[in-house]
Amino acid sequence: MSVQWLADYLGAENLVILDAGVPALPGLAKAGYLTGHIPGAVFADIAGLVADPGGELGLTRPSIERFETVAALVGVLPSSTVIVYDNADSQFAAYLWWLFRSFGFDQVAVLDGGLAKWRLEDRATEAGEVSPGLGRVTAIERPAFWADRDECARIASGAADGVLVTSPAAGRIIDPSTHAFVSRTALVQEFGPRVASTTSRLVINDEGIGAAASALALTLAGHTDIAILGGLG
């Protein structure tokens, strides 16, 4: 979703804006949000949602019950349109986008360029915390959004149809001057001719937070059958 679209619809009924901050910086994610965020944005505690017992922020998949609880706490309703953003090249926003879609909620989009692009365009921010109303979400699991190592092994051996994809560095899919995703043509080139020419299932073969950004980039490049590694937290 473009910054201009969000600016045009800011304050609209049923619009929920979620600020994912920069959860890779322990203790600073919410501090950054409190200092300045897009007006009306609610802080989304990704670290709490992931609930990684090892203390490292990987791409852990929460249970359906935990997802419903957290989505309700940030004010999401079945009628909501959810826009997610961060201040970290959209990787954490993409993680939230992927989670919502993997649990059956499709009215969700990533703000292209995030908070950095919003500020580059001299758009207003506000400080302090926004308290959301209590939401309600009934999730529907979509197992096809997730892969496990057994599926990756079967694809690698030729026993299953699909293509394994390695996540590129964020700097290869994000324009450093705007913080937005590069063009569709550039995305296609980045992932290579084998990915560009296939209609097979694409499995992003890593569990880092960047896997969700790669899934978003592949979606922007026109692919629809995508999965990422992720176990239940």
mmCIF file with all atom_site columns, C-alpha atoms in Angstrom:
data_model
loop_
_atom_site.group_PDB
_atom_site.id
_atom_site.type_symbol
_atom_site.label_atom_id
_atom_site.label_alt_id
_atom_site.label_comp_id
_atom_site.label_asym_id
_atom_site.label_entity_id
_atom_site.label_seq_id
_atom_site.pdbx_PDB_ins_code
_atom_site.Cartn_x
_atom_site.Cartn_y
_atom_site.Cartn_z
_atom_site.occupancy
_atom_site.B_iso_or_equiv
_atom_site.pdbx_formal_charge
_atom_site.auth_seq_id
_atom_site.auth_comp_id
_atom_site.auth_asym_id
_atom_site.auth_atom_id
_atom_site.pdbx_PDB_model_num
ATOM 1   C CA . MET A 1 1   ? 0.000   0.000   0.000   1.00 0.00 ? 1   MET A CA 1
ATOM 2   C CA . SER A 1 2   ? 1.355   3.432   -0.899  1.00 0.00 ? 2   SER A CA 1
ATOM 3   C CA . VAL A 1 3   ? 2.055   6.230   1.558   1.00 0.00 ? 3   VAL A CA 1
ATOM 4   C CA . GLN A 1 4   ? -0.270  8.458   -0.449  1.00 0.00 ? 4   GLN A CA 1
ATOM 5   C CA . TRP A 1 5   ? -3.163  5.996   -0.071  1.00 0.00 ? 5   TRP A CA 1
ATOM 6   C CA . LEU A 1 6   ? -2.714  5.863   3.686   1.00 0.00 ? 6   LEU A CA 1
ATOM 7   C CA . ALA A 1 7   ? -2.485  9.645   3.922   1.00 0.00 ? 7   ALA A CA 1
ATOM 8   C CA . ASP A 1 8   ? -5.737  9.944   1.950   1.00 0.00 ? 8   ASP A CA 1
ATOM 9   C CA . TYR A 1 9   ? -7.604  7.469   4.156   1.00 0.00 ? 9   TYR A CA 1
ATOM 10  C CA . LEU A 1 10  ? -6.059  8.290   7.534   1.00 0.00 ? 10  LEU A CA 1
ATOM 11  C CA . GLY A 1 11  ? -8.793  8.246   10.161  1.00 0.00 ? 11  GLY A CA 1
ATOM 12  C CA . ALA A 1 12  ? -11.214 6.223   8.021   1.00 0.00 ? 12  ALA A CA 1
ATOM 13  C CA . GLU A 1 13  ? -13.683 3.940   9.758   1.00 0.00 ? 13  GLU A CA 1
ATOM 14  C CA . ASN A 1 14  ? -12.484 0.330   10.066  1.00 0.00 ? 14  ASN A CA 1
ATOM 15  C CA . LEU A 1 15  ? -8.870  1.276   9.253   1.00 0.00 ? 15  LEU A CA 1
ATOM 16  C CA . VAL A 1 16  ? -6.373  -0.248  11.687  1.00 0.00 ? 16  VAL A CA 1
ATOM 17  C CA . ILE A 1 17  ? -2.719  0.842   11.443  1.00 0.00 ? 17  ILE A CA 1
ATOM 18  C CA . LEU A 1 18  ? -0.130  -1.318  13.181  1.00 0.00 ? 18  LEU A CA 1
ATOM 19  C CA . ASP A 1 19  ? 3.395   -0.128  13.981  1.00 0.00 ? 19  ASP A CA 1
ATOM 20  C CA . ALA A 1 20  ? 5.797   -3.055  14.223  1.00 0.00 ? 20  ALA A CA 1
ATOM 21  C CA . GLY A 1 21  ? 8.731   -0.853  15.264  1.00 0.00 ? 21  GLY A CA 1
ATOM 22  C CA . VAL A 1 22  ? 12.162  -2.492  15.109  1.00 0.00 ? 22  VAL A CA 1
ATOM 23  C CA . PRO A 1 23  ? 11.790  -5.530  17.392  1.00 0.00 ? 23  PRO A CA 1
ATOM 24  C CA . ALA A 1 24  ? 15.370  -6.637  16.676  1.00 0.00 ? 24  ALA A CA 1
ATOM 25  C CA . LEU A 1 25  ? 16.470  -3.902  19.079  1.00 0.00 ? 25  LEU A CA 1
ATOM 26  C CA . PRO A 1 26  ? 15.462  -5.262  22.512  1.00 0.00 ? 26  PRO A CA 1
ATOM 27  C CA . GLY A 1 27  ? 13.704  -2.707  24.662  1.00 0.00 ? 27  GLY A CA 1
ATOM 28  C CA . LEU A 1 28  ? 13.770  -0.024  21.978  1.00 0.00 ? 28  LEU A CA 1
ATOM 29  C CA . ALA A 1 29  ? 10.905  -1.076  19.716  1.00 0.00 ? 29  ALA A CA 1
ATOM 30  C CA . LYS A 1 30  ? 8.178   0.545   21.782  1.00 0.00 ? 30  LYS A CA 1
ATOM 31  C CA . ALA A 1 31  ? 10.405  3.455   22.795  1.00 0.00 ? 31  ALA A CA 1
ATOM 32  C CA . GLY A 1 32  ? 10.741  4.394   19.142  1.00 0.00 ? 32  GLY A CA 1
ATOM 33  C CA . TYR A 1 33  ? 6.994   4.105   18.665  1.00 0.00 ? 33  TYR A CA 1
ATOM 34  C CA . LEU A 1 34  ? 6.283   6.368   21.638  1.00 0.00 ? 34  LEU A CA 1
ATOM 35  C CA . THR A 1 35  ? 8.669   8.980   20.280  1.00 0.00 ? 35  THR A CA 1
ATOM 36  C CA . GLY A 1 36  ? 6.857   9.245   16.962  1.00 0.00 ? 36  GLY A CA 1
ATOM 37  C CA . HIS A 1 37  ? 4.519   7.153   14.832  1.00 0.00 ? 37  HIS A CA 1
ATOM 38  C CA . ILE A 1 38  ? 1.942   7.537   12.093  1.00 0.00 ? 38  ILE A CA 1
ATOM 39  C CA . PRO A 1 39  ? -1.171  9.185   13.573  1.00 0.00 ? 39  PRO A CA 1
ATOM 40  C CA . GLY A 1 40  ? -3.571  6.598   14.925  1.00 0.00 ? 40  GLY A CA 1
ATOM 41  C CA . ALA A 1 41  ? -1.104  3.715   14.716  1.00 0.00 ? 41  ALA A CA 1
ATOM 42  C CA . VAL A 1 42  ? -1.223  1.045   17.412  1.00 0.00 ? 42  VAL A CA 1
ATOM 43  C CA . PHE A 1 43  ? 1.979   -0.582  18.635  1.00 0.00 ? 43  PHE A CA 1
ATOM 44  C CA . ALA A 1 44  ? 2.123   -4.253  17.638  1.00 0.00 ? 44  ALA A CA 1
ATOM 45  C CA . ASP A 1 45  ? 4.284   -6.326  19.957  1.00 0.00 ? 45  ASP A CA 1
ATOM 46  C CA . ILE A 1 46  ? 5.853   -8.752  17.489  1.00 0.00 ? 46  ILE A CA 1
ATOM 47  C CA . ALA A 1 47  ? 8.354   -10.047 20.031  1.00 0.00 ? 47  ALA A CA 1
ATOM 48  C CA . GLY A 1 48  ? 5.459   -10.969 22.311  1.00 0.00 ? 48  GLY A CA 1
ATOM 49  C CA . LEU A 1 49  ? 3.559   -12.581 19.468  1.00 0.00 ? 49  LEU A CA 1
ATOM 50  C CA . VAL A 1 50  ? 6.515   -14.680 18.381  1.00 0.00 ? 50  VAL A CA 1
ATOM 51  C CA . ALA A 1 51  ? 7.128   -15.849 21.953  1.00 0.00 ? 51  ALA A CA 1
ATOM 52  C CA . ASP A 1 52  ? 10.442  -17.485 21.063  1.00 0.00 ? 52  ASP A CA 1
ATOM 53  C CA . PRO A 1 53  ? 11.576  -19.295 24.223  1.00 0.00 ? 53  PRO A CA 1
ATOM 54  C CA . GLY A 1 54  ? 15.196  -19.033 23.064  1.00 0.00 ? 54  GLY A CA 1
ATOM 55  C CA . GLY A 1 55  ? 15.029  -15.256 23.056  1.00 0.00 ? 55  GLY A CA 1
ATOM 56  C CA . GLU A 1 56  ? 15.943  -14.884 19.395  1.00 0.00 ? 56  GLU A CA 1
ATOM 57  C CA . LEU A 1 57  ? 13.499  -13.334 16.952  1.00 0.00 ? 57  LEU A CA 1
ATOM 58  C CA . GLY A 1 58  ? 13.114  -15.924 14.229  1.00 0.00 ? 58  GLY A CA 1
ATOM 59  C CA . LEU A 1 59  ? 10.040  -16.544 12.140  1.00 0.00 ? 59  LEU A CA 1
ATOM 60  C CA . THR A 1 60  ? 8.201   -18.624 14.713  1.00 0.00 ? 60  THR A CA 1
ATOM 61  C CA . ARG A 1 61  ? 4.587   -19.433 13.953  1.00 0.00 ? 61  ARG A CA 1
ATOM 62  C CA . PRO A 1 62  ? 2.220   -18.700 16.860  1.00 0.00 ? 62  PRO A CA 1
ATOM 63  C CA . SER A 1 63  ? -0.696  -20.913 17.731  1.00 0.00 ? 63  SER A CA 1
ATOM 64  C CA . ILE A 1 64  ? -4.094  -19.961 16.321  1.00 0.00 ? 64  ILE A CA 1
ATOM 65  C CA . GLU A 1 65  ? -5.268  -19.069 19.827  1.00 0.00 ? 65  GLU A CA 1
ATOM 66  C CA . ARG A 1 66  ? -2.340  -16.717 20.408  1.00 0.00 ? 66  ARG A CA 1
ATOM 67  C CA . PHE A 1 67  ? -2.834  -15.035 17.064  1.00 0.00 ? 67  PHE A CA 1
ATOM 68  C CA . GLU A 1 68  ? -6.535  -14.443 17.782  1.00 0.00 ? 68  GLU A CA 1
ATOM 69  C CA . THR A 1 69  ? -5.704  -13.007 21.207  1.00 0.00 ? 69  THR A CA 1
ATOM 70  C CA . VAL A 1 70  ? -3.039  -10.592 19.960  1.00 0.00 ? 70  VAL A CA 1
ATOM 71  C CA . ALA A 1 71  ? -5.065  -9.502  16.906  1.00 0.00 ? 71  ALA A CA 1
ATOM 72  C CA . ALA A 1 72  ? -8.003  -8.714  19.192  1.00 0.00 ? 72  ALA A CA 1
ATOM 73  C CA . LEU A 1 73  ? -5.805  -6.748  21.593  1.00 0.00 ? 73  LEU A CA 1
ATOM 74  C CA . VAL A 1 74  ? -4.663  -4.429  18.792  1.00 0.00 ? 74  VAL A CA 1
ATOM 75  C CA . GLY A 1 75  ? -8.253  -3.743  17.776  1.00 0.00 ? 75  GLY A CA 1
ATOM 76  C CA . VAL A 1 76  ? -8.697  -5.842  14.638  1.00 0.00 ? 76  VAL A CA 1
ATOM 77  C CA . LEU A 1 77  ? -12.250 -6.786  13.647  1.00 0.00 ? 77  LEU A CA 1
ATOM 78  C CA . PRO A 1 78  ? -13.506 -8.917  10.736  1.00 0.00 ? 78  PRO A CA 1
ATOM 79  C CA . SER A 1 79  ? -14.465 -5.679  8.944   1.00 0.00 ? 79  SER A CA 1
ATOM 80  C CA . SER A 1 80  ? -11.058 -4.019  9.466   1.00 0.00 ? 80  SER A CA 1
ATOM 81  C CA . THR A 1 81  ? -8.580  -3.027  6.796   1.00 0.00 ? 81  THR A CA 1
ATOM 82  C CA . VAL A 1 82  ? -5.159  -3.465  8.373   1.00 0.00 ? 82  VAL A CA 1
ATOM 83  C CA . ILE A 1 83  ? -2.067  -1.539  7.281   1.00 0.00 ? 83  ILE A CA 1
ATOM 84  C CA . VAL A 1 84  ? 1.214   -2.620  8.851   1.00 0.00 ? 84  VAL A CA 1
ATOM 85  C CA . TYR A 1 85  ? 4.528   -0.801  8.790   1.00 0.00 ? 85  TYR A CA 1
ATOM 86  C CA . ASP A 1 86  ? 7.893   -0.706  10.526  1.00 0.00 ? 86  ASP A CA 1
ATOM 87  C CA . ASN A 1 87  ? 11.114  1.263   10.530  1.00 0.00 ? 87  ASN A CA 1
ATOM 88  C CA . ALA A 1 88  ? 13.286  -1.627  9.313   1.00 0.00 ? 88  ALA A CA 1
ATOM 89  C CA . ASP A 1 89  ? 12.912  -2.057  5.531   1.00 0.00 ? 89  ASP A CA 1
ATOM 90  C CA . SER A 1 90  ? 9.465   -3.640  5.961   1.00 0.00 ? 90  SER A CA 1
ATOM 91  C CA . GLN A 1 91  ? 10.795  -6.981  7.198   1.00 0.00 ? 91  GLN A CA 1
ATOM 92  C CA . PHE A 1 92  ? 8.832   -6.959  10.442  1.00 0.00 ? 92  PHE A CA 1
ATOM 93  C CA . ALA A 1 93  ? 5.767   -5.480  8.764   1.00 0.00 ? 93  ALA A CA 1
ATOM 94  C CA . ALA A 1 94  ? 5.955   -8.276  6.194   1.00 0.00 ? 94  ALA A CA 1
ATOM 95  C CA . TYR A 1 95  ? 6.038   -10.808 9.034   1.00 0.00 ? 95  TYR A CA 1
ATOM 96  C CA . LEU A 1 96  ? 2.767   -9.423  10.426  1.00 0.00 ? 96  LEU A CA 1
ATOM 97  C CA . TRP A 1 97  ? 1.277   -9.329  6.905   1.00 0.00 ? 97  TRP A CA 1
ATOM 98  C CA . TRP A 1 98  ? 2.195   -12.978 6.419   1.00 0.00 ? 98  TRP A CA 1
ATOM 99  C CA . LEU A 1 99  ? 0.756   -14.003 9.779   1.00 0.00 ? 99  LEU A CA 1
ATOM 100 C CA . PHE A 1 100 ? -2.566  -12.313 9.138   1.00 0.00 ? 100 PHE A CA 1
ATOM 101 C CA . ARG A 1 101 ? -2.917  -13.919 5.724   1.00 0.00 ? 101 ARG A CA 1
ATOM 102 C CA . SER A 1 102 ? -1.789  -17.335 6.980   1.00 0.00 ? 102 SER A CA 1
ATOM 103 C CA . PHE A 1 103 ? -4.625  -17.196 9.508   1.00 0.00 ? 103 PHE A CA 1
ATOM 104 C CA . GLY A 1 104 ? -7.261  -16.348 6.903   1.00 0.00 ? 104 GLY A CA 1
ATOM 105 C CA . PHE A 1 105 ? -7.315  -12.534 7.153   1.00 0.00 ? 105 PHE A CA 1
ATOM 106 C CA . ASP A 1 106 ? -6.779  -11.014 3.702   1.00 0.00 ? 106 ASP A CA 1
ATOM 107 C CA . GLN A 1 107 ? -7.648  -7.326  4.276   1.00 0.00 ? 107 GLN A CA 1
ATOM 108 C CA . VAL A 1 108 ? -4.057  -6.541  5.208   1.00 0.00 ? 108 VAL A CA 1
ATOM 109 C CA . ALA A 1 109 ? -1.283  -4.668  3.408   1.00 0.00 ? 109 ALA A CA 1
ATOM 110 C CA . VAL A 1 110 ? 2.252   -3.470  4.079   1.00 0.00 ? 110 VAL A CA 1
ATOM 111 C CA . LEU A 1 111 ? 2.905   0.262   3.857   1.00 0.00 ? 111 LEU A CA 1
ATOM 112 C CA . ASP A 1 112 ? 5.485   0.487   1.081   1.00 0.00 ? 112 ASP A CA 1
ATOM 113 C CA . GLY A 1 113 ? 8.511   2.291   2.501   1.00 0.00 ? 113 GLY A CA 1
ATOM 114 C CA . GLY A 1 114 ? 7.168   2.225   6.049   1.00 0.00 ? 114 GLY A CA 1
ATOM 115 C CA . LEU A 1 115 ? 7.778   4.968   8.573   1.00 0.00 ? 115 LEU A CA 1
ATOM 116 C CA . ALA A 1 116 ? 10.995  6.014   6.835   1.00 0.00 ? 116 ALA A CA 1
ATOM 117 C CA . LYS A 1 117 ? 9.200   6.893   3.591   1.00 0.00 ? 117 LYS A CA 1
ATOM 118 C CA . TRP A 1 118 ? 6.369   8.545   5.517   1.00 0.00 ? 118 TRP A CA 1
ATOM 119 C CA . ARG A 1 119 ? 8.929   10.842  7.143   1.00 0.00 ? 119 ARG A CA 1
ATOM 120 C CA . LEU A 1 120 ? 10.821  11.415  3.891   1.00 0.00 ? 120 LEU A CA 1
ATOM 121 C CA . GLU A 1 121 ? 7.612   12.886  2.500   1.00 0.00 ? 121 GLU A CA 1
ATOM 122 C CA . ASP A 1 122 ? 7.326   15.218  5.524   1.00 0.00 ? 122 ASP A CA 1
ATOM 123 C CA . ARG A 1 123 ? 4.077   13.693  6.718   1.00 0.00 ? 123 ARG A CA 1
ATOM 124 C CA . ALA A 1 124 ? 2.903   14.300  10.263  1.00 0.00 ? 124 ALA A CA 1
ATOM 125 C CA . THR A 1 125 ? 3.650   11.929  13.121  1.00 0.00 ? 125 THR A CA 1
ATOM 126 C CA . GLU A 1 126 ? 2.399   11.849  16.682  1.00 0.00 ? 126 GLU A CA 1
ATOM 127 C CA . ALA A 1 127 ? 3.987   10.826  19.980  1.00 0.00 ? 127 ALA A CA 1
ATOM 128 C CA . GLY A 1 128 ? 2.544   8.764   22.800  1.00 0.00 ? 128 GLY A CA 1
ATOM 129 C CA . GLU A 1 129 ? 0.479   5.618   22.773  1.00 0.00 ? 129 GLU A CA 1
ATOM 130 C CA . VAL A 1 130 ? -2.778  4.920   20.938  1.00 0.00 ? 130 VAL A CA 1
ATOM 131 C CA . SER A 1 131 ? -5.162  2.688   22.865  1.00 0.00 ? 131 SER A CA 1
ATOM 132 C CA . PRO A 1 132 ? -7.165  0.468   20.504  1.00 0.00 ? 132 PRO A CA 1
ATOM 133 C CA . GLY A 1 133 ? -10.672 -0.732  21.043  1.00 0.00 ? 133 GLY A CA 1
ATOM 134 C CA . LEU A 1 134 ? -11.059 -4.440  21.759  1.00 0.00 ? 134 LEU A CA 1
ATOM 135 C CA . GLY A 1 135 ? -11.126 -6.374  18.525  1.00 0.00 ? 135 GLY A CA 1
ATOM 136 C CA . ARG A 1 136 ? -12.358 -9.811  17.563  1.00 0.00 ? 136 ARG A CA 1
ATOM 137 C CA . VAL A 1 137 ? -10.835 -12.169 15.030  1.00 0.00 ? 137 VAL A CA 1
ATOM 138 C CA . THR A 1 138 ? -11.821 -15.725 14.184  1.00 0.00 ? 138 THR A CA 1
ATOM 139 C CA . ALA A 1 139 ? -8.769  -17.193 12.526  1.00 0.00 ? 139 ALA A CA 1
ATOM 140 C CA . ILE A 1 140 ? -8.728  -19.911 9.894   1.00 0.00 ? 140 ILE A CA 1
ATOM 141 C CA . GLU A 1 141 ? -5.428  -21.712 9.513   1.00 0.00 ? 141 GLU A CA 1
ATOM 142 C CA . ARG A 1 142 ? -3.966  -21.980 6.028   1.00 0.00 ? 142 ARG A CA 1
ATOM 143 C CA . PRO A 1 143 ? -1.316  -24.721 6.298   1.00 0.00 ? 143 PRO A CA 1
ATOM 144 C CA . ALA A 1 144 ? -0.122  -24.126 2.727   1.00 0.00 ? 144 ALA A CA 1
ATOM 145 C CA . PHE A 1 145 ? 1.479   -20.850 3.860   1.00 0.00 ? 145 PHE A CA 1
ATOM 146 C CA . TRP A 1 146 ? 4.013   -22.817 5.889   1.00 0.00 ? 146 TRP A CA 1
ATOM 147 C CA . ALA A 1 147 ? 6.602   -25.440 5.019   1.00 0.00 ? 147 ALA A CA 1
ATOM 148 C CA . ASP A 1 148 ? 8.767   -27.723 7.120   1.00 0.00 ? 148 ASP A CA 1
ATOM 149 C CA . ARG A 1 149 ? 12.214  -29.169 6.561   1.00 0.00 ? 149 ARG A CA 1
ATOM 150 C CA . ASP A 1 150 ? 10.766  -32.446 5.344   1.00 0.00 ? 150 ASP A CA 1
ATOM 151 C CA . GLU A 1 151 ? 9.023   -30.664 2.459   1.00 0.00 ? 151 GLU A CA 1
ATOM 152 C CA . CYS A 1 152 ? 12.240  -28.803 1.645   1.00 0.00 ? 152 CYS A CA 1
ATOM 153 C CA . ALA A 1 153 ? 14.143  -32.088 1.569   1.00 0.00 ? 153 ALA A CA 1
ATOM 154 C CA . ARG A 1 154 ? 11.568  -33.665 -0.750  1.00 0.00 ? 154 ARG A CA 1
ATOM 155 C CA . ILE A 1 155 ? 11.748  -30.681 -3.119  1.00 0.00 ? 155 ILE A CA 1
ATOM 156 C CA . ALA A 1 156 ? 15.548  -30.783 -3.076  1.00 0.00 ? 156 ALA A CA 1
ATOM 157 C CA . SER A 1 157 ? 15.551  -34.492 -3.928  1.00 0.00 ? 157 SER A CA 1
ATOM 158 C CA . GLY A 1 158 ? 12.942  -34.132 -6.658  1.00 0.00 ? 158 GLY A CA 1
ATOM 159 C CA . ALA A 1 159 ? 10.374  -36.166 -4.734  1.00 0.00 ? 159 ALA A CA 1
ATOM 160 C CA . ALA A 1 160 ? 8.026   -33.145 -4.556  1.00 0.00 ? 160 ALA A CA 1
ATOM 161 C CA . ASP A 1 161 ? 7.284   -30.368 -7.021  1.00 0.00 ? 161 ASP A CA 1
ATOM 162 C CA . GLY A 1 162 ? 8.557   -26.941 -6.069  1.00 0.00 ? 162 GLY A CA 1
ATOM 163 C CA . VAL A 1 163 ? 11.488  -24.541 -6.065  1.00 0.00 ? 163 VAL A CA 1
ATOM 164 C CA . LEU A 1 164 ? 13.581  -23.683 -3.018  1.00 0.00 ? 164 LEU A CA 1
ATOM 165 C CA . VAL A 1 165 ? 14.318  -19.960 -2.702  1.00 0.00 ? 165 VAL A CA 1
ATOM 166 C CA . THR A 1 166 ? 17.008  -18.278 -0.612  1.00 0.00 ? 166 THR A CA 1
ATOM 167 C CA . SER A 1 167 ? 16.125  -14.869 0.814   1.00 0.00 ? 167 SER A CA 1
ATOM 168 C CA . PRO A 1 168 ? 18.228  -12.048 -0.639  1.00 0.00 ? 168 PRO A CA 1
ATOM 169 C CA . ALA A 1 169 ? 19.581  -9.294  1.575   1.00 0.00 ? 169 ALA A CA 1
ATOM 170 C CA . ALA A 1 170 ? 17.031  -6.556  2.216   1.00 0.00 ? 170 ALA A CA 1
ATOM 171 C CA . GLY A 1 171 ? 19.233  -4.096  0.358   1.00 0.00 ? 171 GLY A CA 1
ATOM 172 C CA . ARG A 1 172 ? 18.676  -6.026  -2.864  1.00 0.00 ? 172 ARG A CA 1
ATOM 173 C CA . ILE A 1 173 ? 14.889  -5.738  -2.832  1.00 0.00 ? 173 ILE A CA 1
ATOM 174 C CA . ILE A 1 174 ? 14.468  -2.351  -1.103  1.00 0.00 ? 174 ILE A CA 1
ATOM 175 C CA . ASP A 1 175 ? 15.372  0.956   -2.757  1.00 0.00 ? 175 ASP A CA 1
ATOM 176 C CA . PRO A 1 176 ? 17.700  2.696   -0.254  1.00 0.00 ? 176 PRO A CA 1
ATOM 177 C CA . SER A 1 177 ? 16.651  6.147   -1.439  1.00 0.00 ? 177 SER A CA 1
ATOM 178 C CA . THR A 1 178 ? 12.928  5.637   -0.753  1.00 0.00 ? 178 THR A CA 1
ATOM 179 C CA . HIS A 1 179 ? 12.857  2.566   1.547   1.00 0.00 ? 179 HIS A CA 1
ATOM 180 C CA . ALA A 1 180 ? 10.163  1.151   -0.777  1.00 0.00 ? 180 ALA A CA 1
ATOM 181 C CA . PHE A 1 181 ? 10.337  -2.124  -2.667  1.00 0.00 ? 181 PHE A CA 1
ATOM 182 C CA . VAL A 1 182 ? 12.128  -2.004  -6.001  1.00 0.00 ? 182 VAL A CA 1
ATOM 183 C CA . SER A 1 183 ? 10.110  -2.417  -9.205  1.00 0.00 ? 183 SER A CA 1
ATOM 184 C CA . ARG A 1 184 ? 8.472   -5.686  -10.183 1.00 0.00 ? 184 ARG A CA 1
ATOM 185 C CA . THR A 1 185 ? 10.998  -6.058  -13.006 1.00 0.00 ? 185 THR A CA 1
ATOM 186 C CA . ALA A 1 186 ? 13.888  -5.659  -10.572 1.00 0.00 ? 186 ALA A CA 1
ATOM 187 C CA . LEU A 1 187 ? 12.324  -8.136  -8.150  1.00 0.00 ? 187 LEU A CA 1
ATOM 188 C CA . VAL A 1 188 ? 11.956  -10.725 -10.910 1.00 0.00 ? 188 VAL A CA 1
ATOM 189 C CA . GLN A 1 189 ? 15.604  -10.253 -11.860 1.00 0.00 ? 189 GLN A CA 1
ATOM 190 C CA . GLU A 1 190 ? 16.733  -10.521 -8.237  1.00 0.00 ? 190 GLU A CA 1
ATOM 191 C CA . PHE A 1 191 ? 15.153  -13.926 -7.707  1.00 0.00 ? 191 PHE A CA 1
ATOM 192 C CA . GLY A 1 192 ? 16.514  -15.222 -10.993 1.00 0.00 ? 192 GLY A CA 1
ATOM 193 C CA . PRO A 1 193 ? 15.192  -16.829 -14.195 1.00 0.00 ? 193 PRO A CA 1
ATOM 194 C CA . ARG A 1 194 ? 14.306  -20.172 -12.612 1.00 0.00 ? 194 ARG A CA 1
ATOM 195 C CA . VAL A 1 195 ? 11.946  -18.530 -10.130 1.00 0.00 ? 195 VAL A CA 1
ATOM 196 C CA . ALA A 1 196 ? 10.635  -16.080 -12.720 1.00 0.00 ? 196 ALA A CA 1
ATOM 197 C CA . SER A 1 197 ? 9.675   -18.812 -15.178 1.00 0.00 ? 197 SER A CA 1
ATOM 198 C CA . THR A 1 198 ? 8.054   -21.287 -12.799 1.00 0.00 ? 198 THR A CA 1
ATOM 199 C CA . THR A 1 199 ? 4.452   -21.668 -11.709 1.00 0.00 ? 199 THR A CA 1
ATOM 200 C CA . SER A 1 200 ? 5.471   -24.276 -9.126  1.00 0.00 ? 200 SER A CA 1
ATOM 201 C CA . ARG A 1 201 ? 5.261   -23.807 -5.380  1.00 0.00 ? 201 ARG A CA 1
ATOM 202 C CA . LEU A 1 202 ? 8.035   -21.573 -4.034  1.00 0.00 ? 202 LEU A CA 1
ATOM 203 C CA . VAL A 1 203 ? 9.417   -22.435 -0.609  1.00 0.00 ? 203 VAL A CA 1
ATOM 204 C CA . ILE A 1 204 ? 11.629  -19.847 1.069   1.00 0.00 ? 204 ILE A CA 1
ATOM 205 C CA . ASN A 1 205 ? 14.278  -22.020 2.606   1.00 0.00 ? 205 ASN A CA 1
ATOM 206 C CA . ASP A 1 206 ? 15.197  -20.070 5.727   1.00 0.00 ? 206 ASP A CA 1
ATOM 207 C CA . GLU A 1 207 ? 13.590  -19.172 9.035   1.00 0.00 ? 207 GLU A CA 1
ATOM 208 C CA . GLY A 1 208 ? 14.860  -15.635 9.476   1.00 0.00 ? 208 GLY A CA 1
ATOM 209 C CA . ILE A 1 209 ? 12.590  -12.603 9.682   1.00 0.00 ? 209 ILE A CA 1
ATOM 210 C CA . GLY A 1 210 ? 13.704  -11.739 6.140   1.00 0.00 ? 210 GLY A CA 1
ATOM 211 C CA . ALA A 1 211 ? 11.778  -14.735 4.808   1.00 0.00 ? 211 ALA A CA 1
ATOM 212 C CA . ALA A 1 212 ? 8.508   -12.817 5.165   1.00 0.00 ? 212 ALA A CA 1
ATOM 213 C CA . ALA A 1 213 ? 9.942   -9.859  3.232   1.00 0.00 ? 213 ALA A CA 1
ATOM 214 C CA . SER A 1 214 ? 10.970  -12.308 0.507   1.00 0.00 ? 214 SER A CA 1
ATOM 215 C CA . ALA A 1 215 ? 7.451   -13.741 0.472   1.00 0.00 ? 215 ALA A CA 1
ATOM 216 C CA . LEU A 1 216 ? 6.058   -10.244 0.020   1.00 0.00 ? 216 LEU A CA 1
ATOM 217 C CA . ALA A 1 217 ? 8.591   -9.489  -2.742  1.00 0.00 ? 217 ALA A CA 1
ATOM 218 C CA . LEU A 1 218 ? 7.672   -12.714 -4.565  1.00 0.00 ? 218 LEU A CA 1
ATOM 219 C CA . THR A 1 219 ? 3.985   -11.832 -4.238  1.00 0.00 ? 219 THR A CA 1
ATOM 220 C CA . LEU A 1 220 ? 4.696   -8.408  -5.751  1.00 0.00 ? 220 LEU A CA 1
ATOM 221 C CA . ALA A 1 221 ? 6.561   -10.207 -8.546  1.00 0.00 ? 221 ALA A CA 1
ATOM 222 C CA . GLY A 1 222 ? 3.371   -12.117 -9.379  1.00 0.00 ? 222 GLY A CA 1
ATOM 223 C CA . HIS A 1 223 ? 3.735   -15.456 -7.608  1.00 0.00 ? 223 HIS A CA 1
ATOM 224 C CA . THR A 1 224 ? 0.818   -16.905 -5.650  1.00 0.00 ? 224 THR A CA 1
ATOM 225 C CA . ASP A 1 225 ? 1.923   -20.315 -4.304  1.00 0.00 ? 225 ASP A CA 1
ATOM 226 C CA . ILE A 1 226 ? 4.527   -19.378 -1.683  1.00 0.00 ? 226 ILE A CA 1
ATOM 227 C CA . ALA A 1 227 ? 5.486   -20.919 1.653   1.00 0.00 ? 227 ALA A CA 1
ATOM 228 C CA . ILE A 1 228 ? 8.030   -20.120 4.319   1.00 0.00 ? 228 ILE A CA 1
ATOM 229 C CA . LEU A 1 229 ? 9.582   -22.267 7.024   1.00 0.00 ? 229 LEU A CA 1
ATOM 230 C CA . GLY A 1 230 ? 8.026   -21.846 10.419  1.00 0.00 ? 230 GLY A CA 1
ATOM 231 C CA . GLY A 1 231 ? 7.190   -24.017 13.384  1.00 0.00 ? 231 GLY A CA 1
ATOM 232 C CA . LEU A 1 232 ? 4.699   -23.417 16.135  1.00 0.00 ? 232 LEU A CA 1
ATOM 233 C CA . GLY A 1 233 ? 5.968   -21.222 18.945  1.00 0.00 ? 233 GLY A CA 1
#
